[in-house]
Amino acid sequence: MGRYLGLDASTQSLSALVIDTDTGEVVLNESVSFAEDLPEYGCVDGVLPHADPLIRHSDPCLWAAALDLLCERVRQSGFDWADVDAISGSGQQHGSVYLRAGFPPQWTGRQSLAEQVKFWLTRATSPVWMDSSTSAECDEIARNAGGDATVTAISGSRAIERFTGPQIRKFWKETPEAYAQTGRIHLVSSFMASLLCGADVPIDFGDGAGMNLLDLKAGDWSPLLLDATAPGLTGKLLPPVPSSAIGGTVHPYFVERYGFRAGTPVVVFSGDNPNSLIGMGAGKPGIAVISLGTSDTYFAAMRDPVTDPDGYGHVFGNPSGGFMSLICFKNGSLARERIRDQFGLSWDAFSAAILQQTPPGNNGNLMLPYFVPEITPRILDASVKRSGTPGFVAGTDVAAQARAVVEAQALSMKQHAAWIVEAPTQILLTGGASQNSGIAQVIADVFNAEIKRLPVTNSAALGAAMRAASAVGKISWNALAAAFAAPDAAGRVQPDPQAVAVYADSASRFAAFLSEQFPGS
Ligand code: ADP
Ligand code: XUL
């Protein structure tokens, strides 16, 4: 029993959450926002501005700076880092960091982490999950490996633009000298763990499965996919490990600067979605989870790796054993924010527009809210389409815009996620937007499922803390889920039978509008 820290390096922030397994309480929940706290790195919505909408990179020095800032902020708040018995963490998936051989060095207390990391980078920026610029490389990898079906059978996903393998291939093609100088490639998760340990911490099966490089059944890198991706890649990756492996201990830099206890064990980090699966108490098959973070994702645990027949979805490792299926939508929170900002709404007004000012089905109004290139369905040439009443199409009917974006997202999710859990009767909802009652009601009605929410909305950080407690504290998943991931009675939302009937019709009209406007999607 003790105190366990989960760090969450997400798209727009770095958070720390500590659970106390003696009292069953969350004793620390602190966050650093990249935009508000570290504007000097120039990231907007977590990425560096780029004229090409397909290119989306971030700055690994920003993540290092956020780690220093978060540790210092928590120390100053009076929380004693020495009380933490073990640490694990979470990272936005797929993003990659490219480093010289010899990384990580012995950190010195004379410079900040960001200053030290900068010297070791062979690629100044990190492609992240929002990047869609590697279509050519995906085709090449599939061809080199013997076809899409082979890549999917081995790795659980077709070669996908944002996945790390295609990103590595693009780096090798564009800058072969910098690729040759690269001694180590990390995911965001394993990079953050390596910063903390001042030692090379391996990638876990959960996050490693998001690279198009892992042989899921063998639990090791696939020689065929490594060769199909880039020359000499084997030596640039550490062998992958189970999510319960100890990656190292906290480096003296953190002990001396911030007061961590010397020797605190660090359990390997994992991806945000595998961590969320744990943090939602959904490690066993049959429980559907929707996460409304920067991306919207729909996922569930599964015993055997079953792949998406349409080729959009993925199989990742489940940190509590077995696998998880997932489907990801890029036009998630940022699309809802675009509508909120364009029409001058607050989140409360956005929710009221849905709950009080518009009916389910939105009087037949439909939107295809593809502000940026979409992952599911695959739309590279993004645009927003509307059909319906003149006021809606012209944008004067403000309330209908809020309902339309959320209905479109929920209908698309239902259409594309049927292979994961066919007709869930209950859905666990998490992520920053899950607290919005209007959004939660639309999801309940479209899926005809009861929505349950947890008191902790950062399920990725919570899941990481629970993984540390399981691996080091040897506390059972059931006990951890009962203590920290029990749904909140007040957070339940029931489907409305009348709305459910309306959405059966909306679903077919939405699917027809989508295939008419984006043929082949
Ligand atoms: P990530 O982990 O990807 O950084 P979070 O789960 O922290 O994302 O969610 C952040 C998003 O939540 C923001 O982009 C914001 O749009 C959204 N959000 C926060 N509060 C609300 C709200 N009340 N209603 C709808 N969306 C919200
Ligand atoms: C999942 C995905 C995103 C990122 C960022 O495949 O691309 O959910 O993990 O949250």
Coordinates of C-alpha atoms and ligand atoms in Angstrom, one line a residue:
M1 CA 0.0 0.0 0.0
G2 CA 1.2 3.5 -0.6
R3 CA 1.2 6.5 -3.0
Y4 CA 1.5 6.1 -6.8
L5 CA 2.1 8.8 -9.4
G6 CA 0.7 8.8 -12.9
L7 CA 2.1 11.4 -15.3
D8 CA 0.1 12.1 -18.5
A9 CA 2.0 13.8 -21.4
S10 CA -1.0 14.5 -23.6
T11 CA -1.4 16.6 -26.7
Q12 CA -2.0 20.0 -24.9
S13 CA -0.8 19.5 -21.3
L14 CA 1.3 17.5 -18.9
S15 CA -0.5 16.3 -15.7
A16 CA 0.4 14.5 -12.5
L17 CA -2.1 12.5 -10.5
V18 CA -1.2 10.7 -7.3
I19 CA -3.5 8.0 -5.7
D20 CA -3.3 6.9 -2.1
T21 CA -4.1 3.2 -1.9
D22 CA -4.5 3.3 1.9
T23 CA -7.3 5.9 1.8
G24 CA -8.7 5.3 -1.7
E25 CA -8.2 9.0 -2.4
V26 CA -6.6 11.1 -5.2
V27 CA -4.2 13.2 -3.3
L28 CA -2.7 15.2 -6.2
N29 CA -4.1 16.4 -9.5
E30 CA -2.0 19.1 -11.1
S31 CA -1.4 20.1 -14.7
V32 CA 0.8 22.3 -16.9
S33 CA -0.9 23.7 -20.0
F34 CA 1.5 24.0 -23.0
A35 CA -0.4 27.1 -24.4
E36 CA -0.8 28.9 -21.1
D37 CA 2.3 28.0 -19.2
L38 CA 4.9 27.6 -21.9
P39 CA 3.8 29.9 -24.8
E40 CA 7.5 30.5 -25.7
Y41 CA 7.5 27.1 -27.5
G42 CA 5.0 28.4 -30.0
C43 CA 2.7 25.4 -30.0
V44 CA -1.0 26.0 -30.8
D45 CA -3.4 23.2 -29.7
G46 CA -0.3 21.2 -28.9
V47 CA 1.4 21.5 -32.3
L48 CA 3.8 23.9 -34.1
P49 CA 1.9 25.9 -36.8
H50 CA 2.6 24.7 -40.3
A51 CA 1.2 25.9 -43.7
D52 CA 0.6 22.3 -44.8
P53 CA -2.5 21.0 -43.0
L54 CA -1.1 17.4 -43.3
I55 CA 2.1 18.2 -41.3
R56 CA 1.7 18.3 -37.5
H57 CA 4.8 18.3 -35.3
S58 CA 5.5 19.3 -31.7
D59 CA 8.6 20.2 -29.8
P60 CA 10.2 17.6 -27.6
C61 CA 12.0 20.4 -25.6
L62 CA 8.5 21.6 -24.7
W63 CA 7.7 18.3 -23.1
A64 CA 11.0 18.3 -21.2
A65 CA 10.3 21.9 -20.0
A66 CA 6.8 20.9 -18.9
L67 CA 8.3 18.1 -16.8
D68 CA 10.5 20.5 -15.0
L69 CA 7.7 23.1 -14.5
L70 CA 5.2 20.5 -13.2
C71 CA 7.7 19.0 -10.7
E72 CA 8.5 22.5 -9.5
R73 CA 4.9 23.7 -9.3
V74 CA 3.9 20.6 -7.3
R75 CA 6.9 21.0 -5.0
Q76 CA 6.0 24.6 -4.3
S77 CA 2.4 23.6 -3.6
G78 CA 3.7 21.8 -0.5
F79 CA 3.2 18.2 -1.9
D80 CA 6.2 16.1 -0.9
W81 CA 7.4 14.1 -3.9
A82 CA 9.3 11.8 -1.4
D83 CA 5.9 10.3 -0.4
V84 CA 5.6 8.7 -3.9
D85 CA 6.4 5.0 -3.8
A86 CA 6.4 4.3 -7.6
I87 CA 5.7 6.2 -10.8
S88 CA 4.3 5.3 -14.2
G89 CA 3.0 7.4 -17.0
S90 CA 1.2 8.0 -20.2
G91 CA 1.9 9.7 -23.6
Q92 CA -0.1 10.8 -26.6
Q93 CA 0.3 7.8 -28.9
H94 CA 2.4 7.5 -32.1
G95 CA 4.5 10.7 -31.7
S96 CA 8.3 10.0 -32.0
V97 CA 11.5 11.5 -30.7
Y98 CA 14.9 11.1 -32.5
L99 CA 18.1 11.1 -30.5
R100 CA 21.8 10.7 -30.9
A101 CA 23.5 7.5 -29.7
G102 CA 24.4 7.9 -26.0
F103 CA 21.0 9.4 -25.0
P104 CA 20.1 9.8 -22.2
P105 CA 23.2 11.3 -20.6
Q106 CA 23.7 11.8 -16.9
W107 CA 21.5 14.8 -16.3
T108 CA 23.3 17.7 -14.7
G109 CA 21.6 20.0 -12.2
R110 CA 23.3 23.1 -13.8
Q111 CA 20.9 23.2 -16.8
S112 CA 17.2 22.6 -17.3
L113 CA 16.1 19.3 -18.9
A114 CA 15.0 21.2 -22.1
E115 CA 18.4 22.7 -22.6
Q116 CA 20.0 19.3 -22.1
V117 CA 17.6 17.5 -24.4
K118 CA 18.1 19.9 -27.2
F119 CA 21.7 18.8 -27.7
W120 CA 20.7 15.2 -28.2
L121 CA 18.0 15.6 -30.9
T122 CA 18.8 14.5 -34.4
R123 CA 15.4 15.8 -35.5
A124 CA 14.4 19.1 -34.0
T125 CA 10.7 18.4 -34.0
S126 CA 8.5 15.4 -33.3
P127 CA 5.8 14.2 -35.7
V128 CA 2.6 13.6 -33.6
W129 CA -0.7 11.7 -34.0
M130 CA -2.3 14.6 -35.9
D131 CA 0.1 14.3 -38.8
S132 CA -1.3 12.9 -42.0
S133 CA 1.6 13.5 -44.3
T134 CA 2.9 10.0 -44.9
S135 CA 0.5 8.5 -47.4
A136 CA 3.3 7.7 -49.8
E137 CA 5.3 6.0 -47.1
C138 CA 2.3 3.9 -46.0
D139 CA 1.9 2.6 -49.6
E140 CA 5.6 1.8 -49.8
I141 CA 5.6 0.0 -46.4
A142 CA 2.6 -2.1 -47.4
R143 CA 4.2 -2.9 -50.8
N144 CA 7.6 -3.8 -49.2
A145 CA 5.8 -6.1 -46.6
G146 CA 3.6 -7.9 -49.1
G147 CA 0.4 -6.0 -48.9
D148 CA -2.1 -4.3 -46.4
A149 CA -3.4 -7.6 -45.2
T150 CA 0.1 -8.7 -44.1
V151 CA 0.8 -5.5 -42.3
T152 CA -2.6 -5.7 -40.6
A153 CA -2.3 -9.4 -39.6
I154 CA 1.1 -8.7 -37.9
S155 CA 0.7 -5.3 -36.4
G156 CA -3.1 -5.0 -35.9
S157 CA -3.5 -1.9 -38.2
R158 CA -2.9 -1.1 -41.9
A159 CA 0.0 1.2 -42.5
I160 CA -1.5 4.5 -41.1
E161 CA -0.2 8.0 -41.7
R162 CA 0.2 9.0 -38.0
F163 CA 1.7 5.7 -36.9
T164 CA 5.4 5.8 -36.1
G165 CA 6.8 3.4 -38.8
P166 CA 5.6 5.5 -41.7
Q167 CA 6.9 8.7 -39.9
I168 CA 10.3 7.0 -39.4
R169 CA 10.4 6.1 -43.1
K170 CA 9.6 9.7 -44.1
F171 CA 12.5 10.9 -41.9
W172 CA 14.9 8.4 -43.5
K173 CA 13.8 9.4 -47.0
E174 CA 14.0 13.1 -46.4
T175 CA 17.1 13.4 -44.3
P176 CA 19.1 10.1 -44.5
E177 CA 22.2 11.7 -42.8
A178 CA 20.1 12.8 -39.8
Y179 CA 18.5 9.3 -39.7
A180 CA 22.0 7.7 -39.8
Q181 CA 23.1 9.9 -36.8
T182 CA 20.0 8.7 -34.8
G183 CA 21.0 6.1 -32.2
R184 CA 17.6 5.8 -30.5
I185 CA 14.0 6.4 -31.5
H186 CA 11.5 6.9 -28.6
L187 CA 7.7 7.3 -28.4
V188 CA 6.5 10.2 -26.4
S189 CA 5.7 7.7 -23.6
S190 CA 9.2 6.1 -23.5
F191 CA 10.9 9.5 -24.0
M192 CA 9.2 10.9 -20.9
A193 CA 10.1 7.8 -18.9
S194 CA 13.7 8.0 -20.1
L195 CA 13.9 11.7 -19.0
L196 CA 12.7 10.7 -15.6
C197 CA 15.2 7.8 -15.2
G198 CA 18.1 9.4 -17.1
A199 CA 18.3 5.9 -18.7
D200 CA 16.9 4.4 -21.8
V201 CA 13.4 3.1 -20.9
P202 CA 11.8 0.6 -23.4
I203 CA 8.5 1.0 -25.2
D204 CA 5.7 -1.2 -23.8
F205 CA 3.4 -3.4 -25.8
G206 CA 0.4 -1.1 -25.3
D207 CA 2.0 1.9 -27.0
G208 CA 4.4 -0.1 -29.2
A209 CA 1.4 -1.5 -31.1
G210 CA 0.7 2.0 -32.5
M211 CA 3.9 1.9 -34.6
N212 CA 3.1 -0.6 -37.5
L213 CA 6.3 -2.3 -36.3
L214 CA 5.2 -4.7 -33.5
D215 CA 4.3 -8.3 -34.1
L216 CA 1.3 -8.4 -31.7
K217 CA 1.3 -12.2 -31.2
A218 CA 5.1 -12.6 -30.8
G219 CA 5.4 -9.5 -28.5
D220 CA 8.5 -8.3 -30.4
W221 CA 9.4 -6.1 -33.3
S222 CA 8.6 -7.7 -36.6
P223 CA 11.8 -8.2 -38.7
L224 CA 9.6 -8.0 -41.8
L225 CA 8.0 -4.7 -40.9
L226 CA 11.4 -3.2 -39.6
D227 CA 12.9 -4.0 -43.0
A228 CA 9.9 -2.7 -44.9
T229 CA 10.2 0.6 -43.0
A230 CA 13.8 1.8 -43.0
P231 CA 17.3 0.4 -43.1
G232 CA 19.1 -0.2 -39.8
L233 CA 15.9 0.4 -37.7
T234 CA 16.4 -2.7 -35.5
G235 CA 19.3 -1.1 -33.6
K236 CA 17.5 2.2 -33.0
L237 CA 14.8 0.6 -30.9
L238 CA 15.1 -1.2 -27.6
P239 CA 13.2 -4.5 -27.4
P240 CA 9.6 -3.9 -26.4
V241 CA 8.4 -5.1 -22.9
P242 CA 5.2 -5.8 -21.1
S243 CA 3.4 -2.8 -19.6
S244 CA 4.2 -4.0 -16.0
A245 CA 8.0 -4.0 -16.5
I246 CA 10.1 -1.7 -14.3
G247 CA 12.0 0.7 -16.6
G248 CA 14.4 2.1 -14.0
T249 CA 14.5 4.4 -11.0
V250 CA 14.1 8.1 -10.8
H251 CA 17.4 10.0 -11.7
P252 CA 19.2 12.0 -9.0
Y253 CA 18.4 15.2 -11.0
F254 CA 14.8 14.8 -9.7
V255 CA 15.8 13.8 -6.2
E256 CA 18.1 16.8 -5.8
R257 CA 15.9 19.4 -7.5
Y258 CA 12.4 18.4 -6.5
G259 CA 12.8 16.0 -3.5
F260 CA 11.8 12.7 -5.0
R261 CA 12.9 9.7 -2.9
A262 CA 16.2 8.2 -4.3
G263 CA 15.5 4.9 -5.9
T264 CA 11.8 5.4 -6.6
P265 CA 10.9 2.8 -9.2
V266 CA 9.5 3.9 -12.6
V267 CA 7.2 1.4 -14.4
V268 CA 7.4 1.7 -18.2
F269 CA 5.0 4.3 -19.6
S270 CA 2.3 3.4 -22.0
G271 CA 0.0 5.2 -24.5
D272 CA -2.9 7.5 -23.4
N273 CA -5.6 5.1 -24.7
P274 CA -4.1 1.9 -23.1
N275 CA -3.8 3.9 -19.8
S276 CA -7.3 5.1 -20.1
L277 CA -8.6 1.6 -20.5
I278 CA -7.1 0.8 -17.1
G279 CA -8.2 4.2 -15.6
M280 CA -11.8 3.6 -16.6
G281 CA -11.8 0.2 -15.0
A282 CA -12.4 -1.3 -18.4
G283 CA -9.5 -3.8 -18.6
K284 CA -11.9 -6.8 -19.1
P285 CA -13.7 -7.3 -22.5
G286 CA -17.3 -6.1 -23.0
I287 CA -17.1 -2.6 -21.6
A288 CA -17.1 0.2 -24.3
V289 CA -15.3 3.5 -23.5
I290 CA -15.5 6.8 -25.3
S291 CA -12.8 9.3 -24.6
L292 CA -13.5 12.9 -25.6
G293 CA -10.0 14.5 -25.4
T294 CA -8.2 16.4 -28.1
S295 CA -9.0 13.3 -30.2
D296 CA -12.2 11.4 -29.7
T297 CA -11.6 7.6 -29.3
Y298 CA -13.8 4.6 -28.9
F299 CA -12.2 1.5 -27.4
A300 CA -12.7 -1.7 -25.5
A301 CA -10.6 -4.6 -24.2
M302 CA -10.5 -7.9 -26.1
R303 CA -9.0 -11.3 -25.6
D304 CA -7.7 -12.0 -29.1
P305 CA -6.5 -9.4 -31.7
V306 CA -9.5 -8.9 -34.0
T307 CA -8.9 -6.2 -36.7
D308 CA -11.3 -3.7 -38.3
P309 CA -12.7 -5.0 -41.6
D310 CA -12.9 -1.5 -42.9
G311 CA -9.2 -0.8 -42.1
Y312 CA -9.7 2.3 -40.0
G313 CA -9.3 0.8 -36.5
H314 CA -6.4 -0.6 -34.5
V315 CA -5.4 -3.2 -32.0
F316 CA -3.1 -2.1 -29.1
G317 CA -1.8 -4.0 -26.1
N318 CA -4.0 -4.0 -23.0
P319 CA -1.8 -3.2 -20.0
S320 CA -3.7 -5.7 -17.9
G321 CA -3.2 -8.5 -20.4
G322 CA -4.6 -9.3 -23.9
F323 CA -5.5 -6.6 -26.3
M324 CA -7.7 -3.6 -26.9
S325 CA -9.4 -2.4 -30.0
L326 CA -9.6 1.3 -30.8
I327 CA -10.9 3.7 -33.4
C328 CA -9.7 7.4 -33.4
F329 CA -11.4 10.6 -34.7
K330 CA -9.2 13.6 -35.2
N331 CA -12.0 16.2 -35.5
G332 CA -12.9 15.8 -31.8
S333 CA -12.6 18.5 -29.2
L334 CA -10.9 20.9 -31.7
A335 CA -13.9 20.7 -34.1
R336 CA -16.3 21.3 -31.2
E337 CA -14.2 24.3 -30.2
R338 CA -14.2 25.7 -33.7
I339 CA -18.0 25.8 -33.6
R340 CA -18.1 27.1 -30.1
D341 CA -15.7 30.0 -31.0
Q342 CA -17.1 30.7 -34.5
F343 CA -20.6 31.2 -33.0
G344 CA -19.4 32.9 -29.8
L345 CA -20.7 30.3 -27.3
S346 CA -19.5 29.3 -23.9
W347 CA -19.4 25.5 -23.1
D348 CA -22.5 26.1 -21.0
A349 CA -24.3 27.8 -23.9
F350 CA -23.1 25.0 -26.2
S351 CA -24.7 22.4 -23.9
A352 CA -27.9 24.5 -23.5
A353 CA -28.2 24.8 -27.3
I354 CA -28.3 21.0 -27.4
L355 CA -30.5 20.3 -24.4
Q356 CA -32.9 23.2 -24.6
Q357 CA -32.9 24.9 -28.0
T358 CA -32.9 22.1 -30.5
P359 CA -34.6 18.7 -30.8
P360 CA -32.9 15.3 -31.4
G361 CA -32.4 14.9 -35.1
N362 CA -31.9 18.7 -35.4
N363 CA -34.9 19.2 -37.7
G364 CA -33.1 17.2 -40.4
N365 CA -29.9 19.4 -40.4
L366 CA -26.7 17.5 -41.0
M367 CA -23.1 18.6 -40.8
L368 CA -19.8 16.9 -41.8
P369 CA -17.4 18.6 -39.4
Y370 CA -14.1 17.9 -41.1
F371 CA -12.1 21.1 -40.2
V372 CA -8.8 19.2 -40.4
P373 CA -7.9 16.0 -42.3
E374 CA -9.8 13.1 -40.7
I375 CA -8.5 9.7 -39.6
T376 CA -11.9 7.9 -39.4
P377 CA -13.2 7.9 -42.1
R378 CA -10.0 8.7 -44.0
I379 CA -10.4 12.3 -45.4
L380 CA -7.2 14.1 -46.4
D381 CA -8.8 17.0 -48.2
A382 CA -10.8 18.4 -45.3
S383 CA -13.8 20.7 -45.5
V384 CA -17.0 21.3 -43.6
K385 CA -20.3 20.5 -45.3
R386 CA -23.9 21.4 -44.3
S387 CA -27.3 20.3 -45.5
G388 CA -30.7 21.3 -44.1
T389 CA -32.7 24.4 -43.4
P390 CA -31.6 27.8 -45.0
G391 CA -30.8 29.2 -41.5
F392 CA -28.6 26.2 -40.7
V393 CA -26.8 26.2 -44.0
A394 CA -26.2 29.9 -43.9
G395 CA -25.0 29.7 -40.3
T396 CA -27.6 32.0 -38.8
D397 CA -29.2 29.3 -36.7
V398 CA -26.5 29.2 -34.0
A399 CA -28.1 26.5 -31.7
A400 CA -28.4 24.1 -34.6
Q401 CA -24.6 24.3 -35.3
A402 CA -23.7 23.1 -31.8
R403 CA -26.1 20.1 -32.0
A404 CA -25.0 19.4 -35.6
V405 CA -21.3 19.0 -34.8
V406 CA -22.0 16.7 -31.9
E407 CA -24.6 14.6 -33.7
A408 CA -22.3 14.1 -36.6
Q409 CA -19.5 13.0 -34.3
A410 CA -21.7 10.5 -32.5
L411 CA -23.3 9.1 -35.7
S412 CA -19.9 8.7 -37.3
M413 CA -18.6 6.9 -34.2
K414 CA -21.5 4.5 -34.1
Q415 CA -21.1 3.8 -37.8
H416 CA -17.4 3.1 -37.6
A417 CA -17.2 1.4 -34.2
A418 CA -19.7 -1.4 -34.7
W419 CA -16.8 -4.0 -35.1
I420 CA -15.6 -3.2 -31.5
V421 CA -18.8 -3.7 -29.4
E422 CA -21.8 -4.2 -31.6
A423 CA -24.6 -2.7 -29.5
P424 CA -23.2 -1.6 -26.1
T425 CA -26.0 -1.0 -23.5
Q426 CA -23.6 1.0 -21.3
I427 CA -20.7 3.3 -22.3
L428 CA -18.1 4.8 -20.0
L429 CA -17.3 8.4 -20.9
T430 CA -14.1 10.2 -20.2
G431 CA -11.9 13.1 -21.4
G432 CA -12.2 16.9 -21.0
A433 CA -15.5 17.1 -22.9
S434 CA -17.2 14.3 -21.0
Q435 CA -18.4 16.7 -18.4
N436 CA -20.6 18.5 -21.0
S437 CA -24.2 17.3 -20.4
G438 CA -25.4 18.1 -23.9
I439 CA -22.7 16.1 -25.5
A440 CA -23.2 13.2 -23.1
Q441 CA -27.0 13.1 -23.9
V442 CA -26.5 13.0 -27.6
I443 CA -24.1 10.0 -27.2
A444 CA -26.6 8.2 -25.0
D445 CA -29.3 8.7 -27.5
V446 CA -27.4 7.9 -30.6
F447 CA -26.0 4.6 -29.1
N448 CA -29.2 3.8 -27.1
A449 CA -26.9 3.2 -24.1
E450 CA -26.6 4.4 -20.5
I451 CA -23.6 6.8 -20.1
K452 CA -21.5 6.4 -17.0
R453 CA -18.8 8.9 -16.0
L454 CA -16.1 8.7 -13.3
P455 CA -15.2 11.4 -10.8
V456 CA -11.7 11.6 -12.3
T457 CA -11.8 12.9 -15.9
N458 CA -8.1 12.3 -16.6
S459 CA -8.4 8.6 -17.0
A460 CA -5.0 8.4 -18.7
A461 CA -3.1 9.8 -15.7
L462 CA -5.3 7.7 -13.3
G463 CA -4.6 4.5 -15.3
A464 CA -0.9 5.2 -15.2
A465 CA -1.0 5.6 -11.4
M466 CA -3.0 2.4 -11.1
R467 CA -0.4 0.6 -13.3
A468 CA 2.4 1.7 -10.9
A469 CA 0.3 0.5 -8.0
S470 CA -0.3 -2.9 -9.7
A471 CA 3.3 -3.5 -10.8
V472 CA 5.1 -2.2 -7.7
G473 CA 2.5 -2.3 -4.9
K474 CA 1.1 -5.7 -6.2
I475 CA -2.5 -4.4 -5.7
S476 CA -5.1 -6.3 -7.8
W477 CA -6.8 -4.6 -10.7
N478 CA -10.2 -5.3 -9.1
A479 CA -9.2 -3.6 -5.9
L480 CA -7.8 -0.6 -7.8
A481 CA -10.8 -0.3 -10.1
A482 CA -13.2 -0.5 -7.1
A483 CA -11.3 2.2 -5.2
F484 CA -10.6 4.7 -8.1
A485 CA -12.6 3.9 -11.2
A486 CA -16.1 3.3 -9.8
P487 CA -18.7 5.3 -11.9
D488 CA -20.2 8.4 -10.2
A489 CA -24.0 7.9 -9.6
A490 CA -24.5 11.6 -10.3
G491 CA -22.7 11.3 -13.7
R492 CA -25.2 8.9 -15.3
V493 CA -27.2 9.8 -18.4
Q494 CA -30.1 7.7 -19.7
P495 CA -31.1 7.4 -23.3
D496 CA -34.4 9.0 -24.2
P497 CA -36.5 6.4 -26.2
Q498 CA -38.0 9.1 -28.5
A499 CA -34.6 10.4 -29.4
V500 CA -33.3 6.9 -30.0
A501 CA -36.0 6.3 -32.6
V502 CA -35.2 9.6 -34.3
Y503 CA -31.5 8.7 -34.6
A504 CA -32.2 5.4 -36.3
D505 CA -33.3 7.5 -39.3
S506 CA -30.5 10.1 -38.9
A507 CA -27.9 7.3 -39.0
S508 CA -28.8 6.3 -42.6
R509 CA -29.2 9.9 -43.7
F510 CA -25.8 10.8 -42.2
A511 CA -24.1 7.8 -43.9
A512 CA -25.6 8.7 -47.3
F513 CA -24.5 12.4 -46.9
L514 CA -21.0 11.3 -46.0
S515 CA -20.5 9.0 -48.9
E516 CA -22.1 11.5 -51.3
Q517 CA -19.8 14.3 -50.2
F518 CA -16.6 12.3 -49.6
P519 CA -16.9 9.3 -52.0
G520 CA -14.7 6.4 -51.0
S521 CA -14.6 7.5 -47.3
Ligands
ADP1 P1 -6.0 15.7 -24.0 O1 -5.8 14.7 -22.9 O2 -6.0 15.2 -25.4 O3 -5.1 16.9 -23.8 P2 -8.4 16.4 -22.5 O4 -9.0 15.1 -22.1 O5 -7.7 17.1 -21.4 O6 -7.5 16.3 -23.8 O7 -9.5 17.3 -23.1 C1 -9.2 18.6 -23.5 C2 -10.4 19.2 -24.3 O8 -11.6 19.1 -23.5 C3 -10.2 20.6 -24.7 O9 -9.7 20.7 -26.0 C4 -11.6 21.2 -24.7 O10 -12.1 21.4 -26.0 C5 -12.5 20.1 -24.1 N1 -13.4 20.6 -23.0 C6 -13.0 21.0 -21.8 N2 -14.1 21.4 -21.1 C7 -15.2 21.1 -21.9 C8 -16.6 21.3 -21.8 N3 -17.2 21.8 -20.6 N4 -17.4 21.0 -22.8 C9 -16.9 20.5 -23.9 N5 -15.5 20.3 -24.1 C10 -14.7 20.6 -23.1
XUL2 C1 -4.9 7.1 -31.0 C2 -4.6 8.5 -31.3 C3 -4.9 9.6 -30.3 C4 -3.6 9.9 -29.5 C5 -3.7 11.2 -28.8 O1 -4.6 6.2 -32.0 O2 -4.0 8.8 -32.3 O3 -5.9 9.2 -29.4 O4 -3.2 8.9 -28.7 O5 -4.6 11.2 -27.7

